GROMACS .gro file of C-alpha atoms in nm:
model
  462
    1MET     CA    1   1.263  -0.374   4.748
    2GLU     CA    2   0.893  -0.429   4.669
    3ASP     CA    3   0.804  -0.090   4.822
    4THR     CA    4   1.074   0.077   4.613
    5ALA     CA    5   0.944  -0.089   4.295
    6THR     CA    6   0.588   0.012   4.384
    7ASN     CA    7   0.690   0.374   4.444
    8SER     CA    8   0.889   0.376   4.119
    9THR     CA    9   0.591   0.242   3.928
   10HIS     CA   10   0.365   0.500   4.093
   11LEU     CA   11   0.601   0.786   4.003
   12SER     CA   12   0.630   0.659   3.647
   13SER     CA   13   0.252   0.651   3.608
   14LYS     CA   14   0.228   1.001   3.758
   15ASN     CA   15   0.484   1.129   3.507
   16LYS     CA   16   0.295   0.965   3.222
   17GLU     CA   17  -0.026   1.124   3.351
   18LYS     CA   18   0.143   1.466   3.357
   19ASP     CA   19   0.283   1.403   3.008
   20ALA     CA   20  -0.065   1.319   2.883
   21LYS     CA   21  -0.185   1.658   3.005
   22LEU     CA   22   0.115   1.848   2.869
   23ARG     CA   23   0.001   2.042   2.564
   24PHE     CA   24   0.175   2.315   2.368
   25HIS     CA   25  -0.042   2.589   2.227
   26ASN     CA   26   0.117   2.622   1.883
   27CYS     CA   27   0.196   2.253   1.831
   28PRO     CA   28  -0.025   2.090   1.560
   29GLY     CA   29   0.030   1.746   1.711
   30CYS     CA   30  -0.091   1.870   2.049
   31LYS     CA   31  -0.401   2.018   1.886
   32ILE     CA   32  -0.483   1.677   1.742
   33ASP     CA   33  -0.427   1.518   2.086
   34ARG     CA   34  -0.666   1.769   2.242
   35LEU     CA   35  -0.926   1.690   1.977
   36LYS     CA   36  -0.888   1.318   2.041
   37GLU     CA   37  -0.948   1.379   2.414
   38GLU     CA   38  -1.254   1.594   2.351
   39ARG     CA   39  -1.433   1.365   2.104
   40THR     CA   40  -1.530   1.006   2.163
   41GLY     CA   41  -1.639   0.902   1.814
   42LEU     CA   42  -1.470   0.864   1.479
   43PRO     CA   43  -1.313   1.165   1.301
   44TYR     CA   44  -1.522   1.118   0.987
   45ALA     CA   45  -1.390   1.426   0.806
   46HIS     CA   46  -1.026   1.328   0.858
   47LEU     CA   47  -1.093   0.969   0.757
   48SER     CA   48  -1.262   1.088   0.437
   49TYR     CA   49  -0.948   1.289   0.351
   50ILE     CA   50  -0.736   0.980   0.421
   51TRP     CA   51  -0.961   0.779   0.188
   52LEU     CA   52  -0.926   1.030  -0.093
   53VAL     CA   53  -0.549   1.072  -0.067
   54SER     CA   54  -0.491   0.696  -0.045
   55LEU     CA   55  -0.705   0.648  -0.354
   56CYS     CA   56  -0.499   0.913  -0.532
   57THR     CA   57  -0.170   0.739  -0.461
   58ALA     CA   58  -0.297   0.397  -0.569
   59LEU     CA   59  -0.464   0.489  -0.898
   60PRO     CA   60  -0.145   0.550  -1.102
   61ILE     CA   61   0.026   0.232  -0.979
   62SER     CA   62  -0.196  -0.015  -1.162
   63SER     CA   63  -0.400   0.191  -1.408
   64LEU     CA   64  -0.159   0.101  -1.687
   65TYR     CA   65  -0.199  -0.278  -1.672
   66PRO     CA   66  -0.509  -0.331  -1.892
   67PHE     CA   67  -0.368  -0.117  -2.174
   68ILE     CA   68   0.009  -0.164  -2.132
   69TYR     CA   69  -0.012  -0.471  -2.360
   70PHE     CA   70  -0.151  -0.254  -2.640
   71MET     CA   71   0.073   0.042  -2.553
   72ILE     CA   72   0.391  -0.167  -2.592
   73ARG     CA   73   0.255  -0.316  -2.912
   74ASP     CA   74   0.198   0.033  -3.055
   75PHE     CA   75   0.553   0.138  -2.961
   76ASN     CA   76   0.672  -0.133  -3.204
   77ILE     CA   77   0.956  -0.234  -2.975
   78ALA     CA   78   0.865  -0.605  -2.937
   79SER     CA   79   0.983  -0.823  -3.226
   80GLN     CA   80   0.704  -1.077  -3.169
   81GLU     CA   81   0.374  -1.081  -2.979
   82GLU     CA   82   0.498  -1.320  -2.710
   83ASP     CA   83   0.767  -1.063  -2.609
   84ILE     CA   84   0.521  -0.785  -2.522
   85GLY     CA   85   0.495  -0.900  -2.160
   86TYR     CA   86   0.873  -0.877  -2.126
   87TYR     CA   87   0.882  -0.505  -2.216
   88ALA     CA   88   0.564  -0.431  -2.020
   89GLY     CA   89   0.740  -0.555  -1.706
   90PHE     CA   90   1.011  -0.288  -1.734
   91VAL     CA   91   0.755  -0.010  -1.751
   92GLY     CA   92   0.586  -0.142  -1.438
   93SER     CA   93   0.915  -0.185  -1.252
   94SER     CA   94   1.040   0.169  -1.323
   95PHE     CA   95   0.781   0.316  -1.084
   96MET     CA   96   0.890   0.088  -0.799
   97ILE     CA   97   1.259   0.156  -0.856
   98GLY     CA   98   1.197   0.531  -0.827
   99ARG     CA   99   0.995   0.487  -0.509
  100ALA     CA  100   1.256   0.256  -0.358
  101LEU     CA  101   1.525   0.523  -0.400
  102THR     CA  102   1.333   0.801  -0.222
  103SER     CA  103   1.084   0.651   0.029
  104LEU     CA  104   1.315   0.669   0.332
  105PHE     CA  105   1.404   1.028   0.241
  106TRP     CA  106   1.035   1.129   0.236
  107GLY     CA  107   0.972   0.942   0.563
  108VAL     CA  108   1.252   1.129   0.742
  109LEU     CA  109   1.120   1.459   0.605
  110ALA     CA  110   0.771   1.372   0.733
  111ASP     CA  111   0.913   1.318   1.084
  112ARG     CA  112   1.102   1.647   1.068
  113TYR     CA  113   0.870   1.890   0.886
  114GLY     CA  114   0.528   1.728   0.919
  115ARG     CA  115   0.298   1.486   0.741
  116LYS     CA  116   0.094   1.744   0.550
  117PRO     CA  117   0.372   1.899   0.333
  118ILE     CA  118   0.483   1.555   0.216
  119ILE     CA  119   0.126   1.457   0.129
  120LEU     CA  120   0.084   1.776  -0.077
  121ILE     CA  121   0.408   1.711  -0.268
  122GLY     CA  122   0.287   1.361  -0.347
  123THR     CA  123  -0.049   1.475  -0.483
  124PHE     CA  124   0.119   1.731  -0.710
  125SER     CA  125   0.352   1.460  -0.841
  126VAL     CA  126   0.061   1.234  -0.932
  127PHE     CA  127  -0.094   1.511  -1.138
  128ILE     CA  128   0.227   1.602  -1.323
  129PHE     CA  129   0.400   1.270  -1.392
  130ASN     CA  130   0.093   1.055  -1.451
  131THR     CA  131  -0.018   1.306  -1.714
  132MET     CA  132   0.329   1.279  -1.872
  133PHE     CA  133   0.294   0.900  -1.879
  134GLY     CA  134  -0.047   0.926  -2.045
  135LEU     CA  135   0.108   1.139  -2.319
  136SER     CA  136   0.408   0.908  -2.375
  137SER     CA  137   0.490   0.852  -2.740
  138SER     CA  138   0.785   0.615  -2.693
  139PHE     CA  139   0.897   0.329  -2.473
  140TRP     CA  140   1.170   0.536  -2.305
  141MET     CA  141   0.938   0.828  -2.234
  142ALA     CA  142   0.697   0.589  -2.066
  143ILE     CA  143   0.974   0.442  -1.847
  144SER     CA  144   1.113   0.787  -1.754
  145SER     CA  145   0.776   0.934  -1.653
  146ARG     CA  146   0.691   0.628  -1.442
  147PHE     CA  147   1.033   0.645  -1.274
  148LEU     CA  148   0.983   1.012  -1.182
  149LEU     CA  149   0.632   0.938  -1.058
  150GLY     CA  150   0.781   0.676  -0.826
  151CYS     CA  151   1.051   0.915  -0.702
  152PHE     CA  152   0.797   1.174  -0.591
  153ASN     CA  153   0.514   0.941  -0.490
  154SER     CA  154   0.556   0.988  -0.116
  155LEU     CA  155   0.197   0.940  -0.009
  156LEU     CA  156   0.142   0.584   0.106
  157GLY     CA  157   0.398   0.565   0.388
  158THR     CA  158   0.308   0.912   0.516
  159ILE     CA  159  -0.068   0.859   0.499
  160ARG     CA  160  -0.033   0.531   0.691
  161THR     CA  161   0.157   0.721   0.959
  162TYR     CA  162  -0.109   0.991   0.963
  163ALA     CA  163  -0.397   0.742   0.988
  164SER     CA  164  -0.246   0.582   1.299
  165GLU     CA  165  -0.215   0.924   1.469
  166VAL     CA  166  -0.540   1.102   1.389
  167CYS     CA  167  -0.778   0.887   1.594
  168HIS     CA  168  -0.792   0.700   1.925
  169GLU     CA  169  -0.606   0.370   1.953
  170GLU     CA  170  -0.933   0.175   1.958
  171TYR     CA  171  -1.008   0.304   1.606
  172GLN     CA  172  -0.658   0.256   1.458
  173ALA     CA  173  -0.754  -0.077   1.298
  174LEU     CA  174  -1.042   0.094   1.119
  175ALA     CA  175  -0.825   0.391   1.014
  176LEU     CA  176  -0.554   0.166   0.871
  177SER     CA  177  -0.823  -0.049   0.715
  178ILE     CA  178  -0.949   0.262   0.537
  179VAL     CA  179  -0.597   0.323   0.402
  180SER     CA  180  -0.559  -0.030   0.271
  181THR     CA  181  -0.920  -0.042   0.148
  182SER     CA  182  -0.881   0.281  -0.045
  183ARG     CA  183  -0.544   0.162  -0.173
  184GLY     CA  184  -0.689  -0.175  -0.269
  185ILE     CA  185  -0.982  -0.015  -0.446
  186GLY     CA  186  -0.742   0.222  -0.621
  187LEU     CA  187  -0.537  -0.074  -0.738
  188ILE     CA  188  -0.859  -0.224  -0.875
  189ILE     CA  189  -1.032   0.089  -1.006
  190GLY     CA  190  -0.705   0.202  -1.162
  191PRO     CA  191  -0.701  -0.089  -1.406
  192ALA     CA  192  -1.077  -0.043  -1.453
  193ILE     CA  193  -1.017   0.316  -1.564
  194GLY     CA  194  -0.736   0.200  -1.788
  195GLY     CA  195  -0.963  -0.069  -1.927
  196PHE     CA  196  -1.256   0.161  -2.002
  197PHE     CA  197  -1.032   0.433  -2.150
  198ALA     CA  198  -0.763   0.224  -2.311
  199GLN     CA  199  -0.606   0.494  -2.530
  200PRO     CA  200  -0.375   0.730  -2.338
  201ALA     CA  201  -0.518   1.037  -2.512
  202GLU     CA  202  -0.859   0.957  -2.363
  203LYS     CA  203  -0.740   0.931  -2.002
  204TYR     CA  204  -0.814   1.204  -1.744
  205PRO     CA  205  -0.591   1.128  -1.441
  206GLN     CA  206  -0.596   1.499  -1.344
  207PHE     CA  207  -0.961   1.463  -1.241
  208PHE     CA  208  -0.866   1.234  -0.952
  209SER     CA  209  -0.551   1.426  -0.867
  210GLU     CA  210  -0.740   1.753  -0.833
  211ASN     CA  211  -0.994   1.595  -0.604
  212SER     CA  212  -0.729   1.430  -0.390
  213LEU     CA  213  -0.530   1.753  -0.372
  214PHE     CA  214  -0.841   1.931  -0.248
  215GLY     CA  215  -0.887   1.663   0.014
  216SER     CA  216  -0.525   1.664   0.134
  217TRP     CA  217  -0.517   2.043   0.158
  218TRP     CA  218  -0.760   2.027   0.451
  219LEU     CA  219  -0.573   1.757   0.641
  220PRO     CA  220  -0.466   1.884   0.985
  221GLU     CA  221  -0.104   1.822   1.082
  222THR     CA  222  -0.038   1.548   1.343
  223LEU     CA  223   0.338   1.586   1.399
  224HIS     CA  224   0.434   1.739   1.734
  225LYS     CA  225   0.635   2.062   1.693
  226HIS     CA  226   0.751   2.211   2.022
  227GLY     CA  227   0.930   2.517   1.899
  228ASN     CA  228   1.078   2.741   2.170
  229ALA     CA  229   1.348   2.652   2.417
  230SER     CA  230   1.141   2.689   2.735
  231GLU     CA  231   0.879   2.450   2.604
  232VAL     CA  232   1.142   2.194   2.509
  233GLU     CA  233   1.307   2.222   2.852
  234ALA     CA  234   0.970   2.172   3.021
  235SER     CA  235   0.909   1.871   2.803
  236GLU     CA  236   1.249   1.721   2.890
  237SER     CA  237   1.189   1.758   3.262
  238LEU     CA  238   0.861   1.570   3.236
  239LEU     CA  239   0.958   1.302   2.989
  240GLY     CA  240   1.295   1.225   3.148
  241GLN     CA  241   1.643   1.214   3.004
  242ASN     CA  242   1.612   0.862   2.866
  243GLU     CA  243   1.302   0.940   2.661
  244VAL     CA  244   1.457   1.262   2.528
  245LYS     CA  245   1.764   1.071   2.409
  246ALA     CA  246   1.536   0.816   2.244
  247GLU     CA  247   1.362   1.092   2.050
  248LYS     CA  248   1.697   1.213   1.918
  249MET     CA  249   1.805   0.871   1.795
  250SER     CA  250   1.875   0.836   1.427
  251SER     CA  251   1.614   0.664   1.217
  252PHE     CA  252   1.880   0.404   1.135
  253ALA     CA  253   1.838   0.271   1.490
  254LEU     CA  254   1.503   0.136   1.370
  255LEU     CA  255   1.697  -0.128   1.182
  256LYS     CA  256   1.767  -0.293   1.520
  257ASN     CA  257   1.394  -0.320   1.594
  258TRP     CA  258   1.329  -0.680   1.490
  259ALA     CA  259   0.952  -0.655   1.542
  260LEU     CA  260   0.955  -0.379   1.280
  261MET     CA  261   1.208  -0.535   1.045
  262SER     CA  262   1.054  -0.884   1.045
  263THR     CA  263   0.713  -0.732   0.967
  264ILE     CA  264   0.866  -0.532   0.681
  265ILE     CA  265   1.032  -0.841   0.534
  266VAL     CA  266   0.704  -1.035   0.542
  267TYR     CA  267   0.531  -0.733   0.389
  268CYS     CA  268   0.788  -0.729   0.108
  269VAL     CA  269   0.727  -1.093   0.020
  270PHE     CA  270   0.351  -1.044   0.001
  271SER     CA  271   0.394  -0.715  -0.188
  272LEU     CA  272   0.609  -0.889  -0.449
  273GLN     CA  273   0.337  -1.149  -0.492
  274GLU     CA  274   0.065  -0.882  -0.510
  275ILE     CA  275   0.227  -0.671  -0.782
  276ALA     CA  276   0.318  -0.981  -0.983
  277TYR     CA  277  -0.044  -1.100  -0.961
  278THR     CA  278  -0.176  -0.758  -1.069
  279GLU     CA  279   0.035  -0.758  -1.384
  280ILE     CA  280  -0.019  -1.125  -1.465
  281PHE     CA  281  -0.397  -1.108  -1.422
  282SER     CA  282  -0.437  -0.830  -1.679
  283LEU     CA  283  -0.190  -0.986  -1.927
  284TRP     CA  284  -0.353  -1.327  -1.884
  285ALA     CA  285  -0.705  -1.189  -1.929
  286VAL     CA  286  -0.634  -1.001  -2.256
  287SER     CA  287  -0.405  -1.262  -2.415
  288ASP     CA  288  -0.550  -1.498  -2.675
  289LYS     CA  289  -0.706  -1.830  -2.574
  290SER     CA  290  -0.454  -2.007  -2.799
  291TYR     CA  291  -0.189  -1.893  -2.546
  292GLY     CA  292  -0.395  -1.997  -2.243
  293GLY     CA  293  -0.556  -1.656  -2.187
  294LEU     CA  294  -0.918  -1.543  -2.178
  295SER     CA  295  -0.928  -1.332  -2.499
  296PHE     CA  296  -1.091  -1.046  -2.306
  297SER     CA  297  -1.092  -0.687  -2.424
  298SER     CA  298  -0.947  -0.416  -2.201
  299GLN     CA  299  -1.304  -0.306  -2.127
  300ASP     CA  300  -1.394  -0.659  -2.010
  301VAL     CA  301  -1.100  -0.647  -1.768
  302GLY     CA  302  -1.212  -0.304  -1.649
  303GLU     CA  303  -1.562  -0.435  -1.573
  304ILE     CA  304  -1.427  -0.730  -1.372
  305LEU     CA  305  -1.199  -0.507  -1.169
  306ALA     CA  306  -1.474  -0.250  -1.109
  307ILE     CA  307  -1.697  -0.522  -0.962
  308SER     CA  308  -1.409  -0.635  -0.739
  309GLY     CA  309  -1.356  -0.277  -0.625
  310PHE     CA  310  -1.717  -0.230  -0.520
  311GLY     CA  311  -1.719  -0.560  -0.332
  312LEU     CA  312  -1.391  -0.475  -0.164
  313LEU     CA  313  -1.533  -0.144  -0.040
  314LEU     CA  314  -1.825  -0.317   0.133
  315PHE     CA  315  -1.608  -0.592   0.280
  316GLN     CA  316  -1.340  -0.367   0.428
  317LEU     CA  317  -1.577  -0.111   0.577
  318LEU     CA  318  -1.838  -0.349   0.714
  319LEU     CA  319  -1.662  -0.679   0.788
  320TYR     CA  320  -1.286  -0.634   0.823
  321PRO     CA  321  -1.287  -0.425   1.147
  322LEU     CA  322  -1.508  -0.689   1.314
  323ILE     CA  323  -1.289  -0.976   1.194
  324GLU     CA  324  -0.970  -0.800   1.303
  325LYS     CA  325  -1.116  -0.726   1.646
  326LEU     CA  326  -1.218  -1.089   1.688
  327LEU     CA  327  -0.905  -1.261   1.555
  328GLY     CA  328  -0.627  -1.000   1.569
  329PRO     CA  329  -0.419  -0.866   1.279
  330LEU     CA  330  -0.165  -1.149   1.269
  331THR     CA  331  -0.425  -1.426   1.254
  332VAL     CA  332  -0.613  -1.240   0.981
  333THR     CA  333  -0.291  -1.215   0.781
  334ARG     CA  334  -0.219  -1.586   0.814
  335LEU     CA  335  -0.573  -1.696   0.727
  336SER     CA  336  -0.578  -1.469   0.421
  337ALA     CA  337  -0.251  -1.618   0.297
  338VAL     CA  338  -0.372  -1.977   0.352
  339ILE     CA  339  -0.704  -1.930   0.169
  340SER     CA  340  -0.541  -1.746  -0.123
  341ILE     CA  341  -0.337  -2.049  -0.229
  342PRO     CA  342  -0.626  -2.275  -0.341
  343ILE     CA  343  -0.803  -1.975  -0.498
  344LEU     CA  344  -0.502  -1.898  -0.721
  345SER     CA  345  -0.468  -2.266  -0.811
  346THR     CA  346  -0.806  -2.254  -0.987
  347TYR     CA  347  -0.710  -1.974  -1.231
  348PRO     CA  348  -0.556  -2.191  -1.511
  349TYR     CA  349  -0.870  -2.406  -1.516
  350ILE     CA  350  -1.098  -2.101  -1.535
  351ALA     CA  351  -0.950  -2.037  -1.882
  352THR     CA  352  -1.113  -2.360  -2.007
  353LEU     CA  353  -1.462  -2.218  -1.942
  354SER     CA  354  -1.665  -1.998  -2.175
  355GLY     CA  355  -1.968  -1.772  -2.180
  356PHE     CA  356  -2.151  -1.693  -1.857
  357SER     CA  357  -1.963  -1.964  -1.662
  358LEU     CA  358  -1.634  -1.795  -1.747
  359LEU     CA  359  -1.753  -1.450  -1.641
  360LEU     CA  360  -1.899  -1.582  -1.315
  361ALA     CA  361  -1.587  -1.779  -1.225
  362VAL     CA  362  -1.347  -1.493  -1.305
  363ASN     CA  363  -1.551  -1.239  -1.109
  364CYS     CA  364  -1.587  -1.464  -0.804
  365ALA     CA  365  -1.220  -1.564  -0.798
  366SER     CA  366  -1.104  -1.204  -0.846
  367LEU     CA  367  -1.338  -1.076  -0.576
  368ILE     CA  368  -1.233  -1.333  -0.314
  369ARG     CA  369  -0.865  -1.298  -0.396
  370ASN     CA  370  -0.879  -0.919  -0.354
  371PHE     CA  371  -1.065  -0.951  -0.021
  372LEU     CA  372  -0.786  -1.172   0.106
  373SER     CA  373  -0.501  -0.960  -0.033
  374VAL     CA  374  -0.619  -0.634   0.124
  375SER     CA  375  -0.702  -0.803   0.456
  376LEU     CA  376  -0.351  -0.947   0.463
  377VAL     CA  377  -0.185  -0.610   0.397
  378THR     CA  378  -0.406  -0.429   0.651
  379GLY     CA  379  -0.300  -0.670   0.925
  380LEU     CA  380   0.066  -0.604   0.846
  381PHE     CA  381   0.005  -0.225   0.849
  382ILE     CA  382  -0.136  -0.252   1.201
  383LEU     CA  383   0.156  -0.461   1.327
  384LEU     CA  384   0.409  -0.226   1.166
  385ASN     CA  385   0.268   0.090   1.327
  386LYS     CA  386   0.243  -0.078   1.668
  387SER     CA  387   0.611  -0.173   1.657
  388VAL     CA  388   0.744   0.186   1.682
  389ALA     CA  389   0.681   0.505   1.878
  390GLN     CA  390   0.484   0.796   1.730
  391HIS     CA  391   0.789   1.009   1.653
  392GLU     CA  392   0.945   0.720   1.457
  393ARG     CA  393   0.647   0.625   1.241
  394GLY     CA  394   0.735   0.844   0.944
  395ALA     CA  395   1.084   0.695   0.918
  396ALA     CA  396   0.952   0.343   0.989
  397ASN     CA  397   0.695   0.368   0.711
  398GLY     CA  398   0.964   0.519   0.489
  399ILE     CA  399   1.184   0.214   0.548
  400SER     CA  400   0.892  -0.017   0.476
  401MET     CA  401   0.810   0.171   0.155
  402THR     CA  402   1.173   0.155   0.042
  403ALA     CA  403   1.197  -0.218   0.105
  404MET     CA  404   0.853  -0.285  -0.043
  405SER     CA  405   0.931  -0.080  -0.353
  406VAL     CA  406   1.256  -0.271  -0.408
  407SER     CA  407   1.065  -0.600  -0.391
  408LYS     CA  408   0.791  -0.467  -0.617
  409ALA     CA  409   1.049  -0.344  -0.867
  410PHE     CA  410   1.129  -0.708  -0.940
  411GLY     CA  411   0.760  -0.802  -0.959
  412PRO     CA  412   0.646  -0.654  -1.293
  413ALA     CA  413   0.971  -0.734  -1.476
  414GLY     CA  414   0.985  -1.086  -1.336
  415ALA     CA  415   0.615  -1.147  -1.390
  416GLY     CA  416   0.631  -1.016  -1.748
  417ALA     CA  417   0.929  -1.235  -1.831
  418LEU     CA  418   0.771  -1.540  -1.666
  419PHE     CA  419   0.443  -1.479  -1.847
  420SER     CA  420   0.618  -1.456  -2.185
  421PHE     CA  421   0.815  -1.773  -2.109
  422ALA     CA  422   0.498  -1.960  -2.003
  423GLN     CA  423   0.315  -1.864  -2.323
  424LYS     CA  424   0.587  -2.037  -2.526
  425ARG     CA  425   0.548  -2.371  -2.344
  426GLN     CA  426   0.180  -2.451  -2.385
  427VAL     CA  427   0.242  -2.824  -2.437
  428ALA     CA  428   0.505  -2.881  -2.166
  429ALA     CA  429   0.469  -3.204  -1.966
  430ILE     CA  430   0.502  -3.031  -1.627
  431LEU     CA  431   0.312  -2.710  -1.543
  432PRO     CA  432   0.228  -2.618  -1.903
  433GLY     CA  433   0.148  -2.260  -1.999
  434ASP     CA  434  -0.014  -2.042  -1.734
  435GLN     CA  435  -0.010  -2.321  -1.475
  436LEU     CA  436   0.358  -2.233  -1.427
  437VAL     CA  437   0.273  -1.866  -1.368
  438PHE     CA  438   0.011  -1.926  -1.099
  439PHE     CA  439   0.223  -2.196  -0.936
  440ALA     CA  440   0.504  -1.941  -0.898
  441LEU     CA  441   0.260  -1.693  -0.739
  442ASN     CA  442   0.154  -1.959  -0.489
  443ILE     CA  443   0.516  -2.035  -0.400
  444LEU     CA  444   0.563  -1.669  -0.304
  445GLN     CA  445   0.240  -1.676  -0.102
  446PHE     CA  446   0.354  -1.986   0.086
  447VAL     CA  447   0.695  -1.834   0.166
  448GLY     CA  448   0.526  -1.524   0.308
  449LEU     CA  449   0.294  -1.741   0.518
  450VAL     CA  450   0.583  -1.941   0.668
  451LEU     CA  451   0.766  -1.621   0.762
  452THR     CA  452   0.472  -1.499   0.975
  453PHE     CA  453   0.553  -1.763   1.235
  454LYS     CA  454   0.820  -1.774   1.504
  455PRO     CA  455   1.113  -1.768   1.525
  456PHE     CA  456   1.126  -1.535   1.225
  457MET     CA  457   0.850  -1.283   1.288
  458ALA     CA  458   0.843  -1.100   1.619
  459GLN     CA  459   0.526  -0.930   1.740
  460PRO     CA  460   0.540  -0.577   1.886
  461VAL     CA  461   0.535  -0.553   2.266
  462ALA     CA  462   0.208  -0.395   2.382
   0.00000   0.00000   0.00000
């Protein structure tokens, strides 16, 4: 029996070795595999394109937050100032609702037709619908343009898939770190841009979209496309009947992959907390001190977020890959969640400061919190992509984007409503004012942390 098992293992390894050498001339995925075999270092050009496209997809998500308070006020839809946050939440949620409805669709298309066409569609959508949002003259026009932007914003799930395929496995942590770093910086620079250019007529989102379109145009395709019948037959004979059947499985079979699904659920909890924090931070910073805010201008918020973005860039490129290699993605995720809780607890007390002390405290807290948030998300990206095979990654990331977008759809609306409610209870005996808001954010963070442990979260089998 032992000899039989040994022979079987030997034959299996021989087949895998043959499969590794099997390359199809006209297959873009095979071309990428050949390039990965020929080079030993990092694909700097491809990673720079990933950086640019990821930045493009993140900029529109949060660029509205510093000026949405003033935008809603100018629409004259809120009956009193304390209700502005309530309406601002609906504008923020409309994007996530649109993305939730279409993310799985785009992921399946990326697995069928390739990563590159989906990325190009997404960059065009950013240019068109973000410009429409900047020109909005009414509350309903703003909601409609953000909803359409979400429907066609197909970039993040596809670019995560692409990043895990374009370089050797030893560099996947760095590649996915680049995605989350660029995304994190986009989520920070976006509000900075909105803060510096608070009036919609003065915004130039097409500048970034054109650059990102240029970058994505030169992305090589990574999806394997083995076109003619003889090639497919040769592939089937080498891969075996079981593997061929697995490739033909519906993407809905991924729902039975608990390593994938548990990671997605944890990702959704942290994503809900992240989008709620993003909206609350900007609303809190620009609201008046009499309501527990900081009385900052939109430009002040932009400066704080720009500093955070620069610091985040250095941290993710220089430190995160080393930390992830030393501790592993799951440990990094857990540590980031643990440290974030006391950091967020200090925010209500920061509002009691003034002058230089206030600026220093806000900048330090924002910087550390963003380090932790992006590190947390990067670890989950790595675990998610390791939980599925290459031909399933587009659909898997589509499922994660759908679920994440659903959770994030509740974030801005819920955060806006909670913020408005908290501003009306400044003298409450328990958790007065903004203490209630940041306590709620910490509750979400704690729930996400608990779910990273067994028996809930399953790690992918190596």
